mmCIF file of C-alpha atoms in Angstrom:
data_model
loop_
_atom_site.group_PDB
_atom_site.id
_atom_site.type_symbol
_atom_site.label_atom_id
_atom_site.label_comp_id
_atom_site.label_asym_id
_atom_site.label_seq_id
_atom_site.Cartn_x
_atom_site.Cartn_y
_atom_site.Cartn_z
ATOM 1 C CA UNK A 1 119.380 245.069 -126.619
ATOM 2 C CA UNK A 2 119.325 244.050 -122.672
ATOM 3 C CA UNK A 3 116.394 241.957 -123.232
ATOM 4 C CA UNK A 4 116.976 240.981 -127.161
ATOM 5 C CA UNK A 5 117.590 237.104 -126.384
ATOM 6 C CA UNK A 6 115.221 236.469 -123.631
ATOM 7 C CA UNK A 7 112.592 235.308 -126.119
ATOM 8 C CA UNK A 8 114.766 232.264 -127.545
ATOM 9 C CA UNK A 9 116.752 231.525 -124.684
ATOM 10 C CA UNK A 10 115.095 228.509 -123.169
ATOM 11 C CA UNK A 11 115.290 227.247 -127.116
ATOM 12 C CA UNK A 12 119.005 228.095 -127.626
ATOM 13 C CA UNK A 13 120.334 224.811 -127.406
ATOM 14 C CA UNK A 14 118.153 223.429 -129.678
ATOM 15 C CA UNK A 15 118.113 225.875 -132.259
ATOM 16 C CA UNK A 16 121.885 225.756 -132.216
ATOM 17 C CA UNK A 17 122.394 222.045 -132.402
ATOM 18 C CA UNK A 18 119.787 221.605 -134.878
ATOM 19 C CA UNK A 19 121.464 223.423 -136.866
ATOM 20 C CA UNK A 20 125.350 222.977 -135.950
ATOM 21 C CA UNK A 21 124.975 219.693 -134.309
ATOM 22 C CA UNK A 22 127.904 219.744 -131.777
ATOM 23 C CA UNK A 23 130.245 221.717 -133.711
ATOM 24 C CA UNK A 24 129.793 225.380 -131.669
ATOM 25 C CA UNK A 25 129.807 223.309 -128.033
ATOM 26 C CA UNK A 26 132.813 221.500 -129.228
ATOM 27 C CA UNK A 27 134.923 224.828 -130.337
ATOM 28 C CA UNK A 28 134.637 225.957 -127.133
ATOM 29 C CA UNK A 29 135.564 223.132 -125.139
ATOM 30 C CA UNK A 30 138.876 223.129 -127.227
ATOM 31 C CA UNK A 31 139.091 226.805 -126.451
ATOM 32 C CA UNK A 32 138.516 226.134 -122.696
ATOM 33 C CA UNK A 33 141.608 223.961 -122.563
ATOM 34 C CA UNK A 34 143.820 226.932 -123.204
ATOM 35 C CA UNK A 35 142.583 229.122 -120.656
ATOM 36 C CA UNK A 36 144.584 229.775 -117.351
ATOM 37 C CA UNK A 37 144.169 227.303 -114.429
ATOM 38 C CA UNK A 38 144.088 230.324 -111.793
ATOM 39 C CA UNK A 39 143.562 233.512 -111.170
ATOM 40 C CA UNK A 40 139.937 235.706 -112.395
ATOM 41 C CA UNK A 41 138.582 235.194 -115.351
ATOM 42 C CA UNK A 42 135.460 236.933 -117.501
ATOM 43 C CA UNK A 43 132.684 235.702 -119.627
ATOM 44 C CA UNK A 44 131.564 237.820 -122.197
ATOM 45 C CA UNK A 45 128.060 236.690 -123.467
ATOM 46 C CA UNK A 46 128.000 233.157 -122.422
ATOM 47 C CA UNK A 47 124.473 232.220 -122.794
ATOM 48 C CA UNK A 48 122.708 230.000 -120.897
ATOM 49 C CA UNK A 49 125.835 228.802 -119.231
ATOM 50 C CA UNK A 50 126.220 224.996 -120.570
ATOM 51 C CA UNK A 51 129.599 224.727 -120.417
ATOM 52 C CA UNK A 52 130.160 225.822 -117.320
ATOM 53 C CA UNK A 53 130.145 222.229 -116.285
ATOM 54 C CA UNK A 54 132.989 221.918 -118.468
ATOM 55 C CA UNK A 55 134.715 224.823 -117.498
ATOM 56 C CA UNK A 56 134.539 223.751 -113.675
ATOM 57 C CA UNK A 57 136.171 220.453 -114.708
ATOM 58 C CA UNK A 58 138.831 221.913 -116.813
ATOM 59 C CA UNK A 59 139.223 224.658 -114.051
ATOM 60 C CA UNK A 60 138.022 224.459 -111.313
ATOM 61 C CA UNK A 61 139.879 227.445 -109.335
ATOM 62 C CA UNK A 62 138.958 230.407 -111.531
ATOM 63 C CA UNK A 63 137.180 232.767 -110.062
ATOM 64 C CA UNK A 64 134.641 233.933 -112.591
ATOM 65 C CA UNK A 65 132.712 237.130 -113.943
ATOM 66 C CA UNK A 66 129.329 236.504 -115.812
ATOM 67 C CA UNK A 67 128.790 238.873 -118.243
ATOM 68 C CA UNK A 68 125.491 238.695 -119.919
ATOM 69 C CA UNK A 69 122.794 240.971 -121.521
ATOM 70 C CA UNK A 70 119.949 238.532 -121.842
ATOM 71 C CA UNK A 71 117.992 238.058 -118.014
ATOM 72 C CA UNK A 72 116.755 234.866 -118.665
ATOM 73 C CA UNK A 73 120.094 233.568 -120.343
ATOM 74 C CA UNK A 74 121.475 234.205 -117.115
ATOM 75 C CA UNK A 75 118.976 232.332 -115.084
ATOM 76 C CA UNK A 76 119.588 229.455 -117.354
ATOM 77 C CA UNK A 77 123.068 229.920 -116.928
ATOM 78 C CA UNK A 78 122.729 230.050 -112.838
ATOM 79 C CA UNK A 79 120.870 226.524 -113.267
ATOM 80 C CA UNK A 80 123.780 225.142 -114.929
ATOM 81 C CA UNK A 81 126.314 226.631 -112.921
ATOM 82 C CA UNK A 82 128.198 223.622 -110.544
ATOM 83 C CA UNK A 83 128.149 223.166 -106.892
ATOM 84 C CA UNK A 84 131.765 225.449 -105.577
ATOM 85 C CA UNK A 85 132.111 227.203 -108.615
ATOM 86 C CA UNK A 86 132.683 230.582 -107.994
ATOM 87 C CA UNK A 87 130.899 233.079 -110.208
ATOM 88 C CA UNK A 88 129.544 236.252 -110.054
ATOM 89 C CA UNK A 89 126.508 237.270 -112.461
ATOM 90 C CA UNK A 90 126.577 240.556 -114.384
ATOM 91 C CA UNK A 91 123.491 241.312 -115.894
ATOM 92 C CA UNK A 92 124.595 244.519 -118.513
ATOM 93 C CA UNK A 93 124.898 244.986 -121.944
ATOM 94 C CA UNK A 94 127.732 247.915 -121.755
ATOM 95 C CA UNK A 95 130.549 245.544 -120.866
ATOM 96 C CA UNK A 96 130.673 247.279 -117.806
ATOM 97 C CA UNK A 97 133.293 244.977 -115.155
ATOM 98 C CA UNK A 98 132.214 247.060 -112.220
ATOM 99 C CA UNK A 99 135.747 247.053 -110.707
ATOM 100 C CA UNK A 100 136.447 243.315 -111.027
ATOM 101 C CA UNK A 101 140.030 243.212 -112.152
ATOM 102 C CA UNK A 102 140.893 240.379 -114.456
ATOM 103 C CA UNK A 103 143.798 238.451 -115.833
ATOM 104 C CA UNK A 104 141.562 236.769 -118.986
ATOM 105 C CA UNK A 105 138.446 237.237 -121.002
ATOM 106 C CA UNK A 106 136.506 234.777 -122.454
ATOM 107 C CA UNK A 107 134.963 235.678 -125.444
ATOM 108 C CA UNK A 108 132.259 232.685 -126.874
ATOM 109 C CA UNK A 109 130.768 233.546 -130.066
ATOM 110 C CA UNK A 110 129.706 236.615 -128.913
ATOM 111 C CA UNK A 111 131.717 239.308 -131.380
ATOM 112 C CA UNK A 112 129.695 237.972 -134.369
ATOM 113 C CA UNK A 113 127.010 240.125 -132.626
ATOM 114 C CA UNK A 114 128.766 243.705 -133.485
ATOM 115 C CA UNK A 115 129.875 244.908 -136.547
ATOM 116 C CA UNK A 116 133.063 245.257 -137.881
ATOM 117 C CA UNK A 117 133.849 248.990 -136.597
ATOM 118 C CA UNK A 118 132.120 248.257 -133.553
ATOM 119 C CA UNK A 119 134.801 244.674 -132.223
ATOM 120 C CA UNK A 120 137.453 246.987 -131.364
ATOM 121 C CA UNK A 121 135.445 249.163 -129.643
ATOM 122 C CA UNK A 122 134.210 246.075 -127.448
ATOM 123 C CA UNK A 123 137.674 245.209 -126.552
ATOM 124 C CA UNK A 124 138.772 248.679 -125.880
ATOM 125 C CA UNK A 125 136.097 249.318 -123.587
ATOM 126 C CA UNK A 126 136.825 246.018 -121.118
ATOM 127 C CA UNK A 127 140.596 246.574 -121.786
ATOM 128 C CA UNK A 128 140.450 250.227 -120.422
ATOM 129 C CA UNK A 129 138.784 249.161 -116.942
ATOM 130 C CA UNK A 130 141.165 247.014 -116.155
ATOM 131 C CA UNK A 131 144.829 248.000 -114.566
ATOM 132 C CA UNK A 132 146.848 245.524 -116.613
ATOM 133 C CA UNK A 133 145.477 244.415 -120.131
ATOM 134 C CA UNK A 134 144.484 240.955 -119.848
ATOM 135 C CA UNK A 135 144.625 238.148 -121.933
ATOM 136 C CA UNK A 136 141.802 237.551 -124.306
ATOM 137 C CA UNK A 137 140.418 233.634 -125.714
ATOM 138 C CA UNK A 138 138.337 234.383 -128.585
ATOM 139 C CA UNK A 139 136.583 231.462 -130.366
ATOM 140 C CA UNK A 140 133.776 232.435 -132.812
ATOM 141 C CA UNK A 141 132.710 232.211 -136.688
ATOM 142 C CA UNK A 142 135.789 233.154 -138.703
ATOM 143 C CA UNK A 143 134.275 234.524 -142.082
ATOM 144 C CA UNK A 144 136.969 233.448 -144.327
ATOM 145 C CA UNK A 145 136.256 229.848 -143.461
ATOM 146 C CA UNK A 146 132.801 230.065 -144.020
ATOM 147 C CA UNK A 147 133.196 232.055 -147.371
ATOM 148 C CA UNK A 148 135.662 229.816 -148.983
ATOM 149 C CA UNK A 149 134.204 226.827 -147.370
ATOM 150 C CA UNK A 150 131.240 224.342 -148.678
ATOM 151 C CA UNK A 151 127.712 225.683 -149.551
ATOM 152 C CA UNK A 152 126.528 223.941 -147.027
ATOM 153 C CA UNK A 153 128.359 225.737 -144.506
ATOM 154 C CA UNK A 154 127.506 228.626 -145.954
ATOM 155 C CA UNK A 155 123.793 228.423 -146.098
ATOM 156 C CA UNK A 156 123.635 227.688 -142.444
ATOM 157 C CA UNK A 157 125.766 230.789 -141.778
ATOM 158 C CA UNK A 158 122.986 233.108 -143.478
ATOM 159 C CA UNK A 159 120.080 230.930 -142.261
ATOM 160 C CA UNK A 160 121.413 232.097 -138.666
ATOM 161 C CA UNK A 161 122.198 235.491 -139.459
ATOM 162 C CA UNK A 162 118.746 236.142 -140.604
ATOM 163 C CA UNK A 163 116.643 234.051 -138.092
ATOM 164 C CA UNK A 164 118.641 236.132 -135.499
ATOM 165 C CA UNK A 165 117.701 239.665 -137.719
ATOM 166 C CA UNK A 166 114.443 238.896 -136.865
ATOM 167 C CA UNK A 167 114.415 237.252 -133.624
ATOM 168 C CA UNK A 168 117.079 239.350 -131.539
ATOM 169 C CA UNK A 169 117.294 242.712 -133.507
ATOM 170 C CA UNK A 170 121.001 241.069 -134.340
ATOM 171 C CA UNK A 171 122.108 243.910 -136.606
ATOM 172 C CA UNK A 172 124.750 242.768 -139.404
ATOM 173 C CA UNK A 173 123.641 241.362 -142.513
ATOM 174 C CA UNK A 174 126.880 239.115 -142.958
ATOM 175 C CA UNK A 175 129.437 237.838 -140.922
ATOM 176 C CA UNK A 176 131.710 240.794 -139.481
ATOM 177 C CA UNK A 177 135.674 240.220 -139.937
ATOM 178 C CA UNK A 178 136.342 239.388 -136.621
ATOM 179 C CA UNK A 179 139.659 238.270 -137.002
ATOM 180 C CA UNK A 180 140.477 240.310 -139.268
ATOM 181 C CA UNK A 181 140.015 243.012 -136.709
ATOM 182 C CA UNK A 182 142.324 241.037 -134.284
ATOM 183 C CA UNK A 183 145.249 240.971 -136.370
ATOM 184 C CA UNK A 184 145.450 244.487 -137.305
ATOM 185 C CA UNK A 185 145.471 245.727 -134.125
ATOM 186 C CA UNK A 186 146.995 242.749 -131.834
ATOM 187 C CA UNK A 187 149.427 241.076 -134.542
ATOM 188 C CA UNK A 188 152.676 241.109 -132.079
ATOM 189 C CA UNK A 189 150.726 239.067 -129.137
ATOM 190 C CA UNK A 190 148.502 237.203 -131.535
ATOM 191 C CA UNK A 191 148.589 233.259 -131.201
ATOM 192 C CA UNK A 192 146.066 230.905 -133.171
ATOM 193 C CA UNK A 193 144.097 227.750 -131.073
ATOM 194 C CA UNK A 194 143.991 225.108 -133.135
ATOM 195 C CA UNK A 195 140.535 224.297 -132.729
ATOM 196 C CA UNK A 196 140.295 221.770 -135.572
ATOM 197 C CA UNK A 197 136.977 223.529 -137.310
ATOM 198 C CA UNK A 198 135.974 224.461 -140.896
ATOM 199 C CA UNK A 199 133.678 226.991 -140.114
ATOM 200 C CA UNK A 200 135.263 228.438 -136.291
ATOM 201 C CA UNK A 201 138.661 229.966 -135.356
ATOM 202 C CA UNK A 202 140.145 230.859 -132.147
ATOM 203 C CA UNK A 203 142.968 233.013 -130.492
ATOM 204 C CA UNK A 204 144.807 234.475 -128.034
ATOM 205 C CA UNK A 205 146.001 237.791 -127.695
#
């Protein structure tokens, strides 16, 4: 799926605030906050790279892994990229960290891609390549939210899911329980970000 989200990504942006206005750029800022002021830090699917303006401003001394599986998401994301910032772009889509060691990952809406056996599995594999476990920021599309919340909310939810089915080979037909997933296996370090959303969610473990 290296090349999956080549074909929309120069129409990201728009696709996503058309139909979520601010409310994914937003989440993340709020997540961004809560991330460590030094040390190494990796990205985990982050697109086309428009908050990395943000994140530079926020913080500023991280030295940053790029992880992305889309080529021309990461071109994008080298265009938005600030003067000094200091990033390294990974273009994979096995996770693989290549022997950069890391205190935190980053994790944008990008485990709504993987279904629900599969989000452990993603945070195994990054967890095992590095020496100590780091400390992951996950902010994404928490299903409970979105099933208990208003229709409209809802039919957004499965408008995306199924213009992605057919755009980017995105595989699940629903949202997968990504938090869910979290909390059974990292309940004892598990800390909620209150991100202030009806629809998002976001934590620390």
């Amino acid at each position: 799926m290296s090349n999956s989200f080549d074909f929309i990504a120069p129409y990201y942006q728009f696709l996503s605030k058309a139909m979520y206005g601010s409310a994914i750029i937003e989440a993340q800022k709020k997540a961004i906050v809560h991330l460590p002021e030094n040390g190494n830090l990796v990205i985990i699917g982050g697109g086309d790279g428009t908050l990395l303006p943000y994140l530079y401003k926020k913080k500023p001394s991280l030295e940053i892994l790029y992880i992305e599986s889309s080529g021309k998401m990461i071109e994008l994301a080298q265009h938005n990229q600030k003067k000094g910032q200091n990033i390294k772009f990974r273009l994979t889509d096995d996770f693989s960290l290549d022997g950069f060691q890391t205190d935190a990952i980053f994790a944008p809406f990008v485990l709504d891609m993987f279904r629900n056996s599969e989000i452990t599995e993603v945070i195994n594999t990054i967890n095992s390549q590095c020496k100590k476990r780091p400390k992951w920021f996950v902010v994404d599309f928490d299903h409970n939210k979105v099933l208990y919340g208003t229709w409209y909310n809802k039919l957004r939810t499965t408008l995306s899911i199924y213009f992605f089915r057919i755009t980017t080979g995105y595989q699940p037909k629903k949202l997968p329980l990504i938090f869910e997933a979290i909390r059974l296996h990292y309940r004892k370090s598990l800390k909620t970000i209150d991100i202030e959303s009806k629809m998002f969610s976001c934590v620390s473990f």
